Coordinates of C-alpha atoms and ligand atoms in Angstrom, one line a residue:
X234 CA -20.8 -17.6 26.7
X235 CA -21.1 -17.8 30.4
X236 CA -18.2 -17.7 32.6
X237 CA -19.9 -19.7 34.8
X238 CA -21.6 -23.2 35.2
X239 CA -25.1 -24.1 36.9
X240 CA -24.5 -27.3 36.2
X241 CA -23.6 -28.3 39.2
X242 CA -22.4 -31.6 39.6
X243 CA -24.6 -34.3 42.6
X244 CA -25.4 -30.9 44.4
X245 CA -28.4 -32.6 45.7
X246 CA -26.3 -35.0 47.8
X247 CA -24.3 -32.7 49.2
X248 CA -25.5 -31.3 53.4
X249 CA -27.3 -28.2 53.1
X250 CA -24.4 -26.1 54.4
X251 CA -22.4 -27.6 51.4
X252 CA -25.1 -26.0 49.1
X253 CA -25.6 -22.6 50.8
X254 CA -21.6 -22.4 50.4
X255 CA -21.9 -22.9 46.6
X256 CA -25.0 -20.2 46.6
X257 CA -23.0 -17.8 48.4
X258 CA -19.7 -18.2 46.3
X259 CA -22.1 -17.8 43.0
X260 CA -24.1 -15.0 44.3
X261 CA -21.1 -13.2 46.4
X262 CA -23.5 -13.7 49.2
X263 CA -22.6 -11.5 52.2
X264 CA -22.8 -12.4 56.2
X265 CA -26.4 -10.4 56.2
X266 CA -28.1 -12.9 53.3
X267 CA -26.7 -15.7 54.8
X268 CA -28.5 -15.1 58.0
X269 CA -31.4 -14.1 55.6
X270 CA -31.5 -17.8 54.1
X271 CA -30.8 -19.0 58.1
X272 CA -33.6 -16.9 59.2
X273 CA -36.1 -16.8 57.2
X274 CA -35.3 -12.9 56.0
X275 CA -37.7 -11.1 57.7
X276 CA -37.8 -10.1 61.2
X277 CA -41.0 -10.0 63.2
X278 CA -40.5 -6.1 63.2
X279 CA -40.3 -6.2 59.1
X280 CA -43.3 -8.5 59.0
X281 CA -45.3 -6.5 61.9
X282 CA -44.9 -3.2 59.2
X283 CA -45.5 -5.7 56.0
X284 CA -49.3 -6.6 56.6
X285 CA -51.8 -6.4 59.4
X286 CA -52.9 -8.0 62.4
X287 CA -49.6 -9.8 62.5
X288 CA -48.6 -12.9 65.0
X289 CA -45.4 -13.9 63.8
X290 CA -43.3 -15.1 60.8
X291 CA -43.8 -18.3 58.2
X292 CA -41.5 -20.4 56.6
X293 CA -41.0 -22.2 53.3
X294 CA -37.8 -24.1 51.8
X295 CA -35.5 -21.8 50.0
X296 CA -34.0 -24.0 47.1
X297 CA -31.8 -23.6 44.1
X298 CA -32.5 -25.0 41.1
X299 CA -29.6 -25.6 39.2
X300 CA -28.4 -26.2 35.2
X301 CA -30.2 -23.5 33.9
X302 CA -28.8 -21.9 30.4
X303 CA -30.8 -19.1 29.4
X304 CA -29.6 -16.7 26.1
X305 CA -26.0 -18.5 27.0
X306 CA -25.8 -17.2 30.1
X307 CA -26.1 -20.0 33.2
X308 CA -28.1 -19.2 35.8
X309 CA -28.9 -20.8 39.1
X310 CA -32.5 -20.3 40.2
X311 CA -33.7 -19.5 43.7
X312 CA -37.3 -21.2 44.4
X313 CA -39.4 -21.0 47.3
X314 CA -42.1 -23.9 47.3
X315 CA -42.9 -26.2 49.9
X316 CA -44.3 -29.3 47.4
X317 CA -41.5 -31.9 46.7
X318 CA -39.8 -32.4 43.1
X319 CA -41.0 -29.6 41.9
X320 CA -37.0 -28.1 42.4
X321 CA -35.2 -31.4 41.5
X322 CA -37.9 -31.9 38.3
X323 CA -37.3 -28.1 37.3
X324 CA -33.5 -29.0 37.5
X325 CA -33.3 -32.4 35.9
X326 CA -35.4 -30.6 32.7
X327 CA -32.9 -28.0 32.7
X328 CA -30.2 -30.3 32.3
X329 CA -31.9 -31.9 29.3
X330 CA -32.4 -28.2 27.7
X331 CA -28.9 -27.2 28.5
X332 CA -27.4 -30.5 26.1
X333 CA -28.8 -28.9 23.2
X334 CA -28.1 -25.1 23.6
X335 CA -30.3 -24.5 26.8
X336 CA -33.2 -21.7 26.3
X337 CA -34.0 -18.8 24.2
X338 CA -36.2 -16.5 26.2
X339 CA -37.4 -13.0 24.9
X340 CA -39.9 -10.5 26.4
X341 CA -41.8 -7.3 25.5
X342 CA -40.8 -3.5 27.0
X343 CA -42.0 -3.1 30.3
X344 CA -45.2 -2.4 29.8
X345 CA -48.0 -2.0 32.6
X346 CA -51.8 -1.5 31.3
X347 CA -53.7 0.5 34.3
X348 CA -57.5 0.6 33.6
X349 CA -60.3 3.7 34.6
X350 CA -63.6 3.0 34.3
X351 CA -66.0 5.7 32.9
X352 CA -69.5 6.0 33.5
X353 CA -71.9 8.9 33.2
X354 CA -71.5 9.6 29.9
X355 CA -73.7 11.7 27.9
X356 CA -72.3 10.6 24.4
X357 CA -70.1 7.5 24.4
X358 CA -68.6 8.3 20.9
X359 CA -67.7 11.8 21.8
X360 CA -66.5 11.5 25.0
X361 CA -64.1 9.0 23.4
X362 CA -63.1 11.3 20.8
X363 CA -62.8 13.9 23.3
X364 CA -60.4 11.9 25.2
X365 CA -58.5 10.4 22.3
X366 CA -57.7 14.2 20.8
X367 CA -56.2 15.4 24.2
X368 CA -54.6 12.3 24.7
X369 CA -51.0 14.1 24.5
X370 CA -51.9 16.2 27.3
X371 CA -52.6 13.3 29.9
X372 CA -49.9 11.7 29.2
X373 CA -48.1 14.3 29.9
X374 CA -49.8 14.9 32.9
X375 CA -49.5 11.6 33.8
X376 CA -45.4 11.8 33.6
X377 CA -45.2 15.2 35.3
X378 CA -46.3 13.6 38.4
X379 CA -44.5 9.9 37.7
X380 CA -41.5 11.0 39.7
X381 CA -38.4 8.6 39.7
X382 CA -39.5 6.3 37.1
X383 CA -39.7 9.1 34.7
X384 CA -36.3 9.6 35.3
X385 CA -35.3 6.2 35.1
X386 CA -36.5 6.1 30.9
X387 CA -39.8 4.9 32.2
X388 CA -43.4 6.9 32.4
X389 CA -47.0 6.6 30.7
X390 CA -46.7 5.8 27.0
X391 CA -50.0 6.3 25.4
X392 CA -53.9 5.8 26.0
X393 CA -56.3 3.4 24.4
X394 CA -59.8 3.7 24.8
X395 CA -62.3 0.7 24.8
X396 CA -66.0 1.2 24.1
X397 CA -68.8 -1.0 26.0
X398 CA -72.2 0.0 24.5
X399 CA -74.4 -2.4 26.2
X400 CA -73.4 -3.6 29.8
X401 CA -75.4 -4.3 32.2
X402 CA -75.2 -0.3 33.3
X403 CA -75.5 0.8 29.8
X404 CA -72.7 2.7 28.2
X405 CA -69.0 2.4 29.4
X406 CA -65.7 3.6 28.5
X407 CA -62.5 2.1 29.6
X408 CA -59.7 4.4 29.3
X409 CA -56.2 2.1 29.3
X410 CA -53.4 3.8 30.4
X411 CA -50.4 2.2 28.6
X412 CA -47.3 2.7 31.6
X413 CA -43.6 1.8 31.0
X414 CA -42.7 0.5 34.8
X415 CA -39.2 -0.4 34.0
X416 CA -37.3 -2.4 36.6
X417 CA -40.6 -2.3 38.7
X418 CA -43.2 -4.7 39.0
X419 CA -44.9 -0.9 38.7
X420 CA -48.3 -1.8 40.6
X421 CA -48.1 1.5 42.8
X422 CA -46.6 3.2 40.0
X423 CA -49.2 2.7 37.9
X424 CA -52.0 3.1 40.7
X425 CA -51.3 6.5 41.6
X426 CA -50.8 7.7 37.9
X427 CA -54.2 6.6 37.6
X428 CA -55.6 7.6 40.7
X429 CA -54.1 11.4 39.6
X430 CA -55.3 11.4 36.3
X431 CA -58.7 10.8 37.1
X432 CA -60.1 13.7 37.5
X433 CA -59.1 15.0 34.1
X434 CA -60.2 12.4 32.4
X435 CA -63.7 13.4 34.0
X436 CA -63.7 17.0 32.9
X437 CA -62.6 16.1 29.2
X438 CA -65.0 13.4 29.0
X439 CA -67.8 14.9 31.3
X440 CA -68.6 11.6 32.8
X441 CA -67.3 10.0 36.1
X442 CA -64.6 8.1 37.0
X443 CA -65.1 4.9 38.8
X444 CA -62.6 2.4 39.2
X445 CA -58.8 3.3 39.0
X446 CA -56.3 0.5 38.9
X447 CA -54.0 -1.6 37.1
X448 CA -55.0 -5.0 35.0
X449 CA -53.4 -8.1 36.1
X450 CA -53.9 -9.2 32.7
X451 CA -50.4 -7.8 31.6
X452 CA -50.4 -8.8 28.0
X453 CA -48.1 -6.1 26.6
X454 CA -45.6 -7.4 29.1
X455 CA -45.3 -11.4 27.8
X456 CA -42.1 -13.1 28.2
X457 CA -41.0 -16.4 26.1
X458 CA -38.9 -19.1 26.1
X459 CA -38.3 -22.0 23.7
X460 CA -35.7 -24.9 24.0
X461 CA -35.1 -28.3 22.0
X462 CA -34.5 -31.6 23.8
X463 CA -33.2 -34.6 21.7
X464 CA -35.4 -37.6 21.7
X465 CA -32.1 -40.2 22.1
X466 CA -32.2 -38.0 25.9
X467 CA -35.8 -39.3 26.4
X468 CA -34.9 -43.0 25.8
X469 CA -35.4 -45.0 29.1
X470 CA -35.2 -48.9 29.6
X471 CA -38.5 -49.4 28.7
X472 CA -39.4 -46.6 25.9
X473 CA -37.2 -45.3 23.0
X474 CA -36.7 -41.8 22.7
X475 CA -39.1 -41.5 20.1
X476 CA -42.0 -43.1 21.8
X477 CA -41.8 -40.5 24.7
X478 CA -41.3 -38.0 22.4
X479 CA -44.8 -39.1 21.3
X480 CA -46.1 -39.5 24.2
X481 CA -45.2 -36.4 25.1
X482 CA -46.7 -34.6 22.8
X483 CA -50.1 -36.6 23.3
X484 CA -50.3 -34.8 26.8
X485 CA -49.7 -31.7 25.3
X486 CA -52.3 -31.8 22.9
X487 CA -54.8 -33.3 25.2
X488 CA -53.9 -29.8 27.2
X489 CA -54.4 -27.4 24.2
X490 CA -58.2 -29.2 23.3
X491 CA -59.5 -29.8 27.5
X492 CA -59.7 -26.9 29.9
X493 CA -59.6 -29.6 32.9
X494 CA -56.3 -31.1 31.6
X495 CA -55.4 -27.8 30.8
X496 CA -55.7 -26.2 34.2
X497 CA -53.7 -28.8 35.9
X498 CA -51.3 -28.3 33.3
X499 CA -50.5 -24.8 33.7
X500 CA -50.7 -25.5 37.5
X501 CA -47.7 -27.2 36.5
X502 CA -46.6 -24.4 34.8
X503 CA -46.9 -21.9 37.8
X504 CA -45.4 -24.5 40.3
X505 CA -41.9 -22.8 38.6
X506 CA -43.0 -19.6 38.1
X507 CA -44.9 -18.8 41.3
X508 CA -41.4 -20.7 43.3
X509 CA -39.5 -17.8 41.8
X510 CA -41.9 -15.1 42.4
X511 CA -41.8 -15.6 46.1
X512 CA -38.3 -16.1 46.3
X513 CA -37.9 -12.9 44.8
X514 CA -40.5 -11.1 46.9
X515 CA -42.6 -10.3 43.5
X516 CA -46.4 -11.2 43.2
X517 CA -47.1 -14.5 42.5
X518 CA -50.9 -14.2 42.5
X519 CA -50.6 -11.2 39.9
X520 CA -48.4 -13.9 37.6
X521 CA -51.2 -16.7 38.4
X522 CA -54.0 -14.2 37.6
X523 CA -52.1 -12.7 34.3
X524 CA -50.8 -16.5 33.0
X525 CA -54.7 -18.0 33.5
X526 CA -56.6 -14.9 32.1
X527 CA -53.7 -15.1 29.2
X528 CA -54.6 -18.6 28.7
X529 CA -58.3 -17.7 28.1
X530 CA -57.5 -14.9 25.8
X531 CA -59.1 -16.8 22.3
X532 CA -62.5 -17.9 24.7
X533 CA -60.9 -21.4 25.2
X534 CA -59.1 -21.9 28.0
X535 CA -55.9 -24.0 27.3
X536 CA -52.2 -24.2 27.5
X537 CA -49.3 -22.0 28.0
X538 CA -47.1 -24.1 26.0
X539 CA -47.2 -25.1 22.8
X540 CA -45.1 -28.8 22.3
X541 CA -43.9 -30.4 18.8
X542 CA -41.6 -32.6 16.8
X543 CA -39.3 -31.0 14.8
X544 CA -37.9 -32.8 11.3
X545 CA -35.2 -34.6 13.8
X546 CA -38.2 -36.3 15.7
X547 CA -37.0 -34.0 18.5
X548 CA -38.8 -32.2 20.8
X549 CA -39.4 -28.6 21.2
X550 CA -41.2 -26.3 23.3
X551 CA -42.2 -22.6 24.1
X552 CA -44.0 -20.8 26.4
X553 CA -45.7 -17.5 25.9
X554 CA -47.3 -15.2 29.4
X555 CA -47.8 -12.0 31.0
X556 CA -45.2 -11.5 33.6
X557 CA -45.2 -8.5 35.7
X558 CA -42.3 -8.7 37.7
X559 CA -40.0 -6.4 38.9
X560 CA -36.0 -6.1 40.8
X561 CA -36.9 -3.5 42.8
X562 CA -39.3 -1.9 44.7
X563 CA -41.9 -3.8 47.2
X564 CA -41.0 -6.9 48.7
X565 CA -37.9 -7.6 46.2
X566 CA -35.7 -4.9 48.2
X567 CA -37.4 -5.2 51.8
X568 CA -37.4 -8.7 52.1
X569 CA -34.0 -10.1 52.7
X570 CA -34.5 -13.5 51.4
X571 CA -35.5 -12.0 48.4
X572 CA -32.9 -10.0 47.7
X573 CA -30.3 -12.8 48.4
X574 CA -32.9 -14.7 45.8
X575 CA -31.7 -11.8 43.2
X576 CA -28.4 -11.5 44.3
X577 CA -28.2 -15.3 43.3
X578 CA -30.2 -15.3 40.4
X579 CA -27.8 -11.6 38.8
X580 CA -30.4 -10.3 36.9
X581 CA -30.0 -7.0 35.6
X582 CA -33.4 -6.2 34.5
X583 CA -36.9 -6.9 35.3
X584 CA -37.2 -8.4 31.3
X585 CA -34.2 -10.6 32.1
X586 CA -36.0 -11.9 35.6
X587 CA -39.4 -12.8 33.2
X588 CA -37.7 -14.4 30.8
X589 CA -35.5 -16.8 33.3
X590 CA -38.6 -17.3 35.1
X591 CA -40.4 -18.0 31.8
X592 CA -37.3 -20.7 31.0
X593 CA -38.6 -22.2 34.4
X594 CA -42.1 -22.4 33.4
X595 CA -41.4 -24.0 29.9
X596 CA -38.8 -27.0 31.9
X597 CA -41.6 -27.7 34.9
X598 CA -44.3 -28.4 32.3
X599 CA -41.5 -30.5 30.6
X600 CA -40.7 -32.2 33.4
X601 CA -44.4 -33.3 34.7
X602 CA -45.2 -34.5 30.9
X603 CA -42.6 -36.1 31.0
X604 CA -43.1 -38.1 34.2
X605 CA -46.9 -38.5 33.5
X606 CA -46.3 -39.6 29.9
X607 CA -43.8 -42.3 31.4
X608 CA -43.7 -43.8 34.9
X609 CA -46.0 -41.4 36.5
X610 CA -45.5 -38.9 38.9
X611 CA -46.1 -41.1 42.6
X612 CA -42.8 -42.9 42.4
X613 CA -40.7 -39.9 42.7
X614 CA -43.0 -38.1 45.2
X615 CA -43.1 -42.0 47.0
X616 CA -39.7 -41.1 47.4
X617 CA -39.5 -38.2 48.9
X618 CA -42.8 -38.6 50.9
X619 CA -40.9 -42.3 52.1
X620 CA -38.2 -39.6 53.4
X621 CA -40.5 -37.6 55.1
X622 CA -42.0 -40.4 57.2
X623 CA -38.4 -41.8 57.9
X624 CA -37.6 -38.4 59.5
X625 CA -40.9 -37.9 61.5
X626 CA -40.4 -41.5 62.9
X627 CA -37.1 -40.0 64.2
X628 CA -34.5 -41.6 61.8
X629 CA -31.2 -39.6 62.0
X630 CA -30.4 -37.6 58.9
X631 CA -27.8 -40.6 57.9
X632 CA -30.3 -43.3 57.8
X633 CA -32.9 -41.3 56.3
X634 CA -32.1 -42.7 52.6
X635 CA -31.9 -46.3 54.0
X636 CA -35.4 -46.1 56.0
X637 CA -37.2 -45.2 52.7
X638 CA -35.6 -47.4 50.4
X639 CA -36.6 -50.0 52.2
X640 CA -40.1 -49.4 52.8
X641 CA -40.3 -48.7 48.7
X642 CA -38.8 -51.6 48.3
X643 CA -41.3 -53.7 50.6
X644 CA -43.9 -51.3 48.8
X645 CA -44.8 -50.5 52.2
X646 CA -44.8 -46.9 52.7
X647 CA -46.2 -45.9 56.5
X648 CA -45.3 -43.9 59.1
X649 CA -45.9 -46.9 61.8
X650 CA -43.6 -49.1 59.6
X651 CA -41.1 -46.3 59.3
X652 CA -40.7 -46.4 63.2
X653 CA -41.0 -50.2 62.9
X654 CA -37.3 -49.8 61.0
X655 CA -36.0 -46.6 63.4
X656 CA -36.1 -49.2 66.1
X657 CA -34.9 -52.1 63.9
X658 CA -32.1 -50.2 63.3
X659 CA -31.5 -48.2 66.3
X660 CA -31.7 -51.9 68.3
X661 CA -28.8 -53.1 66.0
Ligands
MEV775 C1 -48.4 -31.1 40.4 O1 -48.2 -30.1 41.4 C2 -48.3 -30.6 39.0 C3 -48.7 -31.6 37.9 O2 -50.0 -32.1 38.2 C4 -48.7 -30.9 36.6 C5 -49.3 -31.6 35.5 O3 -50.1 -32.5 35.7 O4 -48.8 -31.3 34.3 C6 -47.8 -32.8 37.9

């Protein structure tokens, strides 16, 4: 079992120094990630080397998501998203996880798939014979030149070939090389093995090489997560458990059979997962592309979880996707927010970051069925958004709750009536 416990106790009431303290006892946070999470964690020099044509820095809340309890172990979860209860929902589903057992995530080795596309040919069947008997030898040519990561346990680890017979060009061969990235996300890895093995795969196959790059569609690299919630946790004034059990699983099914409920759905989804890819520096768009092509894999485009009663009439979950993520290299060591977002989160492994982050993807899609299935998702965004306008219409941080309860309460939510109350208030 854990030593230590995410479920921290009213941490969103507490001022945001309160919380950073708690992240940086949890993490052992030193004085440079502090001023990482103060900062931004990236200076305009870092960002001026990171991209191109660059005009200064941007910034997004950092947030922790707490009560997460994934293979026993507790975890807090650094997430980087700017849309409202997408942290305290992630949080609150957590919690309801944790009271039976929390998650059980898994994932498969490692495993990048880097793609070369072969045109040319004379003989599609022989070239890919050719190919397939010398496959030993690119592969090893492959690892001669794979540097650290061959060192590190990681390296190519075999070769499929797909045949296309009748594209639009005729005849094509796509070579897959099969490329064990370790703790890296392993895109540059990967590139460059391709990009040096090309021209071997030309002479053995006597056609030419076109494309050389990796697949985003990462399916030999899945990570899952399942969990149980009891229906008596579901139980509300107005519903028993059992009914938004059911009600529950009536939004997941309508997910599995319609692509338009399903892509809002996964959006869901990738709300979690894309919050902890950014605060980890690793590529959220390659986890968007690789979870949406995933969920298109049988023709049908539908959901990445899969939702049903068990014999108890309680409710389980799990979600299966490609995640390519890695704990070092790129952005995840460069960017100091980032690596404060590790720090905090104490992974040891790239396959221990995909399954927490698949954990968090399995308790956001819980969390907006659950809202949709019951009252609906505007109150608590009314909330928050009745916030918002209570600050822009200059209410100090202290009267910030009481502005916005009041205009939800008068069921008038507006930023003129927000400074209507300011000066109500500030008058006495
Ligand atoms: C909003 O960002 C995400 C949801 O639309 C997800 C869903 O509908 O399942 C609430």
């Amino acid at each position: 079992m854990s030593e230590k416990n995410s479920a921290l106790r009213q941490f969103y009431q507490k001022p945001l120094a309160e919380r950073r303290a708690v992240a940086v006892g949890w993490g052992e946070l030193d004085a440079d990630d502090v001023s990482a999470l103060q900062d931004s964690g990236l200076s305009e020099e870092q960002a001026d080397l990171m991209s191109e044509n660059v005009i200064g820095r941007y910034s997004l809340p950092f947030a922790l998501a707490t009560n997460f309890l994934v293979n026993d172990r507790d975890y807090l979860i650094p997430m980087v998203i700017e849309e409202p209860s997408v942290v305290a929902a992630c949080s609150y589903a957590a919690k309801l996880f944790r009271m039976s057992g929390g998650f059980r995530a898994s994932s498969d080795e490692p495993i990048m798939i880097g793609q070369m596309q072969v045109l040319d040919l004379a003989n599609l069947g022989e070239a890919t014979e050719r190919i397939r008997a010398s496959k030993a030898e690119i592969l090893a040519e492959i690892n001669d030149g794979a540097g650290s990561i061959v060192k590190r346990g990681g390296g190519a680890r075999d070769l499929e070939l797909r045949e296309f017979s009748d594209s639009r060009l005729g005849e094509m061969l796509v070579a897959h090389v099969l490329f064990d990235s370790r703790d890296a996300m392993g895109a540059n890895a990967i590139n460059s093995a391709l990009e040096r093995v090309a021209p071997k795969i030309e002479l053995i196959s006597g056609g030419r090489v076109n494309l050389r790059i990796l697949s985003n569609l990462s399916d030999r690299r899945k990570a899952r997560a399942a969990g149980l919630i009891e229906a008596e946790w579901l139980a509300s004034d107005s519903e028993s458990g059992a009914e938004v059990v059911d009600a529950i699983l009536e939004a997941a099914v309508f997910a599995e059979i319609d692509p338009y409920r399903a892509a809002t759905h996964n959006k869901g989804i990738m709300n979690g997962i894309d919050a902890v890819m950014l605060a980890t520096g690793n590529d959220w768009r390659a986890a968007e592309a690789g979870a949406h092509a995933y969920a298109a894999r049988d023709g049908h485009y539908t959901s990445l979880t899969k939702w049903w009663k068990d014999e108890g009439g309680n409710l389980r979950g799990e979600i299966e996707l490609p995640l390519a993520v890695g704990i070092v290299g790129g952005a995840t060591r460069a960017h100091r927010g980032a690596r404060a977002a590790l720090k905090i989160l104490g992974v040891k492994s790239a396959r221990e970051l995909a399954e927490v982050t698949a954990a968090v993807g399995l308790a956001q899609n819980f969390a907006a069925m659950r809202a949709l299935a019951t009252d609906g998702i505007q109150r608590g965004h009314m909330r928050l958004h009745a916030r918002q306008l209570a600050m822009a219409a200059g209410a100090e941080a202290d009267d910030v709750p009481a502005v916005a309860e009041r205009m939800i309460d008068e069921g008038n939510i507006r930023l003129d009536y927000a400074k209507e109350i300011v000066e109500g208030r500030k008058r006495g």
